[in-house]
PDB file of C-alpha atoms in Angstrom:
ATOM      1  CA  MET U   1     -41.906 124.201 108.308  1.00 48.00           C
ATOM      2  CA  LYS U   2     -42.116 120.543 109.526  1.00 52.00           C
ATOM      3  CA  SER U   3     -39.178 118.368 109.304  1.00 58.00           C
ATOM      4  CA  ASN U   4     -39.410 114.697 108.922  1.00 64.00           C
ATOM      5  CA  PRO U   5     -38.315 112.653 111.892  1.00 63.00           C
ATOM      6  CA  ALA U   6     -34.997 110.874 111.478  1.00 63.00           C
ATOM      7  CA  PRO U   7     -35.306 107.518 109.684  1.00 65.00           C
ATOM      8  CA  PRO U   8     -34.333 104.340 111.473  1.00 70.00           C
ATOM      9  CA  ALA U   9     -30.660 103.393 110.940  1.00 67.00           C
ATOM     10  CA  GLY U  10     -30.237 101.584 107.593  1.00 75.00           C
ATOM     11  CA  GLU U  11     -33.620 102.546 106.270  1.00 80.00           C
ATOM     12  CA  PRO U  12     -32.322 105.144 103.729  1.00 83.00           C
ATOM     13  CA  GLN U  13     -29.807 102.596 102.392  1.00 87.00           C
ATOM     14  CA  GLN U  14     -32.470  99.855 102.030  1.00 87.00           C
ATOM     15  CA  THR U  15     -34.772 102.195 100.290  1.00 85.00           C
ATOM     16  CA  ALA U  16     -31.944 103.340  97.872  1.00 86.00           C
ATOM     17  CA  GLU U  17     -31.147  99.629  97.163  1.00 89.00           C
ATOM     18  CA  ALA U  18     -34.790  98.927  96.407  1.00 86.00           C
ATOM     19  CA  ALA U  19     -35.145 101.955  94.207  1.00 85.00           C
ATOM     20  CA  ARG U  20     -31.866 101.036  92.318  1.00 86.00           C
ATOM     21  CA  GLU U  21     -33.227  97.505  91.753  1.00 87.00           C
ATOM     22  CA  LEU U  22     -36.564  98.928  90.495  1.00 85.00           C
ATOM     23  CA  ILE U  23     -34.798 101.300  88.174  1.00 85.00           C
ATOM     24  CA  GLU U  24     -32.733  98.539  86.678  1.00 85.00           C
ATOM     25  CA  LEU U  25     -35.848  96.502  86.086  1.00 84.00           C
ATOM     26  CA  LEU U  26     -37.560  99.486  84.535  1.00 82.00           C
ATOM     27  CA  GLU U  27     -34.598 100.017  82.202  1.00 81.00           C
ATOM     28  CA  VAL U  28     -35.053  96.501  80.891  1.00 81.00           C
ATOM     29  CA  LEU U  29     -38.790  97.149  80.462  1.00 76.00           C
ATOM     30  CA  TRP U  30     -37.989 100.460  78.740  1.00 75.00           C
ATOM     31  CA  GLU U  31     -35.661  98.879  76.288  1.00 74.00           C
ATOM     32  CA  ARG U  32     -38.367  96.347  75.397  1.00 70.00           C
ATOM     33  CA  GLY U  33     -40.713  99.181  74.715  1.00 67.00           C
ATOM     34  CA  ARG U  34     -38.148 100.925  72.541  1.00 65.00           C
ATOM     35  CA  ASP U  35     -37.552  97.910  70.574  1.00 66.00           C
ATOM     36  CA  MET U  36     -41.314  97.418  69.985  1.00 69.00           C
ATOM     37  CA  VAL U  37     -41.805 100.928  68.634  1.00 66.00           C
ATOM     38  CA  SER U  38     -39.105 101.183  65.866  1.00 66.00           C
ATOM     39  CA  ALA U  39     -36.192  99.355  64.333  1.00 64.00           C
ATOM     40  CA  THR U  40     -34.469 102.789  64.235  1.00 67.00           C
ATOM     41  CA  PRO U  41     -31.690 102.812  66.796  1.00 69.00           C
ATOM     42  CA  VAL U  42     -32.037 105.726  69.203  1.00 84.00           C
ATOM     43  CA  SER U  43     -29.555 105.897  72.010  1.00 84.00           C
ATOM     44  CA  ALA U  44     -30.515 106.783  75.556  1.00 84.00           C
ATOM     45  CA  SER U  45     -28.841 110.184  75.130  1.00 89.00           C
ATOM     46  CA  GLN U  46     -30.694 110.835  71.926  1.00 91.00           C
ATOM     47  CA  LEU U  47     -33.911 109.851  73.674  1.00 91.00           C
ATOM     48  CA  ARG U  48     -33.189 112.423  76.369  1.00 92.00           C
ATOM     49  CA  VAL U  49     -32.872 115.029  73.518  1.00 95.00           C
ATOM     50  CA  LEU U  50     -36.284 113.986  72.203  1.00 95.00           C
ATOM     51  CA  TYR U  51     -37.877 114.277  75.634  1.00 94.00           C
ATOM     52  CA  SER U  52     -36.192 117.700  76.206  1.00 95.00           C
ATOM     53  CA  LEU U  53     -37.451 119.094  72.817  1.00 96.00           C
ATOM     54  CA  ASP U  54     -40.925 117.607  73.610  1.00 96.00           C
ATOM     55  CA  ARG U  55     -41.019 119.667  76.877  1.00 94.00           C
ATOM     56  CA  GLU U  56     -39.143 122.762  75.470  1.00 92.00           C
ATOM     57  CA  GLU U  57     -40.190 123.034  71.832  1.00 89.00           C
ATOM     58  CA  GLY U  58     -38.060 125.531  69.885  1.00 92.00           C
ATOM     59  CA  ILE U  59     -35.056 125.835  72.152  1.00 93.00           C
ATOM     60  CA  SER U  60     -31.510 126.504  70.914  1.00 91.00           C
ATOM     61  CA  LEU U  61     -28.622 124.098  70.892  1.00 90.00           C
ATOM     62  CA  ARG U  62     -26.989 126.093  73.794  1.00 89.00           C
ATOM     63  CA  THR U  63     -30.161 125.885  75.970  1.00 92.00           C
ATOM     64  CA  LEU U  64     -30.453 122.085  75.091  1.00 94.00           C
ATOM     65  CA  GLY U  65     -26.907 121.569  76.085  1.00 92.00           C
ATOM     66  CA  ASP U  66     -27.570 123.405  79.452  1.00 93.00           C
ATOM     67  CA  LEU U  67     -30.591 121.200  80.030  1.00 92.00           C
ATOM     68  CA  LEU U  68     -28.699 117.964  79.324  1.00 91.00           C
ATOM     69  CA  GLY U  69     -25.402 119.137  80.988  1.00 92.00           C
ATOM     70  CA  SER U  70     -23.545 118.401  77.733  1.00 91.00           C
ATOM     71  CA  ALA U  71     -20.946 120.342  75.682  1.00 91.00           C
ATOM     72  CA  PRO U  72     -22.309 122.091  72.648  1.00 87.00           C
ATOM     73  CA  PRO U  73     -20.273 119.905  70.068  1.00 91.00           C
ATOM     74  CA  SER U  74     -21.796 116.712  71.456  1.00 92.00           C
ATOM     75  CA  VAL U  75     -25.272 118.137  71.592  1.00 92.00           C
ATOM     76  CA  SER U  76     -24.862 119.282  67.942  1.00 92.00           C
ATOM     77  CA  ARG U  77     -23.769 115.821  66.907  1.00 94.00           C
ATOM     78  CA  MET U  78     -26.658 114.140  68.571  1.00 93.00           C
ATOM     79  CA  CYS U  79     -29.033 116.591  66.814  1.00 94.00           C
ATOM     80  CA  ASP U  80     -27.295 115.918  63.499  1.00 95.00           C
ATOM     81  CA  ARG U  81     -27.995 112.174  63.981  1.00 95.00           C
ATOM     82  CA  LEU U  82     -31.661 112.837  65.009  1.00 96.00           C
ATOM     83  CA  GLU U  83     -32.113 115.101  62.104  1.00 96.00           C
ATOM     84  CA  ALA U  84     -30.786 112.463  59.744  1.00 95.00           C
ATOM     85  CA  LEU U  85     -33.323 110.022  61.251  1.00 93.00           C
ATOM     86  CA  GLY U  86     -36.088 112.512  60.675  1.00 94.00           C
ATOM     87  CA  PHE U  87     -36.863 113.094  64.273  1.00 96.00           C
ATOM     88  CA  VAL U  88     -35.704 116.673  64.693  1.00 97.00           C
ATOM     89  CA  GLN U  89     -35.348 119.668  62.496  1.00 96.00           C
ATOM     90  CA  ARG U  90     -33.559 122.943  62.938  1.00 93.00           C
ATOM     91  CA  LEU U  91     -35.410 126.153  61.981  1.00 91.00           C
ATOM     92  CA  PRO U  92     -34.449 129.756  61.936  1.00 88.00           C
ATOM     93  CA  SER U  93     -35.177 131.500  65.181  1.00 82.00           C
ATOM     94  CA  SER U  94     -38.045 134.079  65.292  1.00 81.00           C
ATOM     95  CA  VAL U  95     -35.989 136.233  67.786  1.00 81.00           C
ATOM     96  CA  SER U  96     -32.489 136.112  66.359  1.00 79.00           C
ATOM     97  CA  ARG U  97     -31.206 135.572  62.832  1.00 78.00           C
ATOM     98  CA  ARG U  98     -28.010 134.005  64.250  1.00 82.00           C
ATOM     99  CA  GLN U  99     -29.747 131.263  66.173  1.00 84.00           C
ATOM    100  CA  LEU U 100     -31.587 128.047  65.206  1.00 88.00           C
ATOM    101  CA  GLU U 101     -34.516 126.577  67.013  1.00 92.00           C
ATOM    102  CA  LEU U 102     -34.800 122.759  67.612  1.00 95.00           C
ATOM    103  CA  HIS U 103     -38.217 121.231  66.866  1.00 96.00           C
ATOM    104  CA  LEU U 104     -39.437 117.650  66.795  1.00 97.00           C
ATOM    105  CA  THR U 105     -40.780 116.615  63.507  1.00 97.00           C
ATOM    106  CA  VAL U 106     -44.139 114.702  63.102  1.00 97.00           C
ATOM    107  CA  HIS U 107     -42.035 111.500  62.835  1.00 94.00           C
ATOM    108  CA  GLY U 108     -40.248 112.382  66.166  1.00 95.00           C
ATOM    109  CA  LYS U 109     -43.523 113.222  67.944  1.00 95.00           C
ATOM    110  CA  THR U 110     -45.037 109.989  66.648  1.00 93.00           C
ATOM    111  CA  TYR U 111     -42.066 107.952  67.813  1.00 91.00           C
ATOM    112  CA  LEU U 112     -42.325 109.482  71.347  1.00 92.00           C
ATOM    113  CA  ARG U 113     -46.053 108.940  71.511  1.00 93.00           C
ATOM    114  CA  GLU U 114     -45.737 105.260  70.508  1.00 89.00           C
ATOM    115  CA  LEU U 115     -42.925 104.807  72.860  1.00 88.00           C
ATOM    116  CA  ARG U 116     -44.851 106.151  75.714  1.00 90.00           C
ATOM    117  CA  VAL U 117     -47.835 104.038  74.812  1.00 89.00           C
ATOM    118  CA  GLN U 118     -45.714 100.871  74.831  1.00 86.00           C
ATOM    119  CA  ARG U 119     -44.143 101.763  78.143  1.00 85.00           C
ATOM    120  CA  GLU U 120     -47.408 102.631  79.783  1.00 89.00           C
ATOM    121  CA  GLU U 121     -48.939  99.375  78.608  1.00 88.00           C
ATOM    122  CA  ALA U 122     -45.969  97.516  80.241  1.00 85.00           C
ATOM    123  CA  LEU U 123     -46.379  99.489  83.420  1.00 87.00           C
ATOM    124  CA  LEU U 124     -50.101  98.981  83.546  1.00 90.00           C
ATOM    125  CA  ALA U 125     -49.722  95.205  83.140  1.00 88.00           C
ATOM    126  CA  VAL U 126     -47.414  95.145  86.189  1.00 88.00           C
ATOM    127  CA  ILE U 127     -49.515  97.645  88.242  1.00 91.00           C
ATOM    128  CA  ALA U 128     -52.755  95.734  87.398  1.00 93.00           C
ATOM    129  CA  ASP U 129     -51.129  92.743  89.350  1.00 94.00           C
ATOM    130  CA  MET U 130     -50.726  94.848  92.427  1.00 93.00           C
ATOM    131  CA  SER U 131     -53.271  94.986  95.211  1.00 95.00           C
ATOM    132  CA  PRO U 132     -55.155  98.427  95.487  1.00 94.00           C
ATOM    133  CA  THR U 133     -53.276  99.107  98.727  1.00 95.00           C
ATOM    134  CA  SER U 134     -49.982  98.582  97.041  1.00 93.00           C
ATOM    135  CA  ARG U 135     -50.917 100.751  94.138  1.00 93.00           C
ATOM    136  CA  LYS U 136     -51.927 103.546  96.546  1.00 94.00           C
ATOM    137  CA  ALA U 137     -48.628 103.092  98.465  1.00 93.00           C
ATOM    138  CA  LEU U 138     -46.678 103.226  95.190  1.00 91.00           C
ATOM    139  CA  LEU U 139     -48.429 106.419  94.134  1.00 92.00           C
ATOM    140  CA  ARG U 140     -47.755 107.974  97.566  1.00 92.00           C
ATOM    141  CA  GLY U 141     -44.135 106.921  97.404  1.00 90.00           C
ATOM    142  CA  LEU U 142     -43.529 108.137  93.882  1.00 89.00           C
ATOM    143  CA  THR U 143     -45.173 111.477  94.708  1.00 91.00           C
ATOM    144  CA  GLY U 144     -42.850 111.887  97.773  1.00 90.00           C
ATOM    145  CA  PHE U 145     -39.918 110.955  95.680  1.00 88.00           C
ATOM    146  CA  HIS U 146     -40.969 113.385  92.999  1.00 89.00           C
ATOM    147  CA  ASP U 147     -41.509 116.202  95.675  1.00 90.00           C
ATOM    148  CA  ALA U 148     -38.027 115.553  97.140  1.00 89.00           C
ATOM    149  CA  LEU U 149     -36.444 115.489  93.685  1.00 85.00           C
ATOM    150  CA  GLU U 150     -38.111 118.783  92.722  1.00 85.00           C
ATOM    151  CA  GLY U 151     -37.060 120.310  96.111  1.00 83.00           C
ATOM    152  CA  SER U 152     -40.629 120.990  97.094  1.00 63.00           C
ATOM    153  CA  GLY U 153     -40.811 118.610 100.053  1.00 49.00           C
ATOM    154  CA  PRO U 154     -44.112 117.758 101.701  1.00 48.00           C
ATOM    155  CA  ALA U 155     -44.858 121.279 102.985  1.00 43.00           C
ATOM    156  CA  ALA U 156     -44.779 122.861  99.543  1.00 43.00           C
ATOM    157  CA  SER U 157     -47.871 123.703  97.530  1.00 41.00           C
ATOM    158  CA  SER U 158     -49.155 121.092  95.280  1.00 40.00           C
ATOM    159  CA  HIS U 159     -49.804 123.337  92.387  1.00 37.00           C
ATOM    160  CA  SER U 160     -46.184 124.320  91.884  1.00 40.00           C
ATOM    161  CA  ARG U 161     -45.527 121.048  90.086  1.00 38.00           C
ATOM    162  CA  THR U 162     -47.095 118.690  87.682  1.00 42.00           C
ATOM    163  CA  PRO U 163     -48.717 115.915  89.797  1.00 42.00           C
ATOM    164  CA  LEU U 164     -48.078 112.325  89.055  1.00 43.00           C
ATOM    165  CA  LYS U 165     -51.026 110.485  87.407  1.00 42.00           C
ATOM    166  CA  ASP U 166     -53.287 108.536  89.821  1.00 41.00           C
ATOM    167  CA  VAL U 167     -52.418 105.009  89.201  1.00 37.00           C
ATOM    168  CA  SER U 168     -54.689 103.668  91.957  1.00 36.00           C
ATOM    169  CA  SER U 169     -57.445 103.120  89.387  1.00 37.00           C
ATOM    170  CA  ALA U 170     -55.209 101.115  87.063  1.00 34.00           C
TER     171      ALA U 170
END
């Protein structure tokens, strides 16, 4: 397996600072998107629950807690709030009578779809102002970041993960 050459001194720190600044700007952009979708207040933690249920439909509270790294009582309270908002429903498990499965409701799925549309439109507006070379570099950098985060590195097979969408045509 090839290893990457050692980066110049200070480069990882500069990259981390640039990434942190970008994340902070994205958080502001994300909040604007959330405000445009619904007047219903959904916290960042509750949004993580919605994203998790969108990816893992029908999981148990325990599994959700494991995914989020949260204690069962706090996960249960978040699901209570999301259920009261009409975003989540608990249904009997098909494999165990003692367990409940968590599912997004139509309202919850609609909320996520509209949120993603708003956020993607905001991103596309910024990306459209970038040069084609910068867009390609961004895609390459984000793909490398994703690979490192997933632990696959540059030598791993590309079909073992979901690739990032090609933004170079945006």
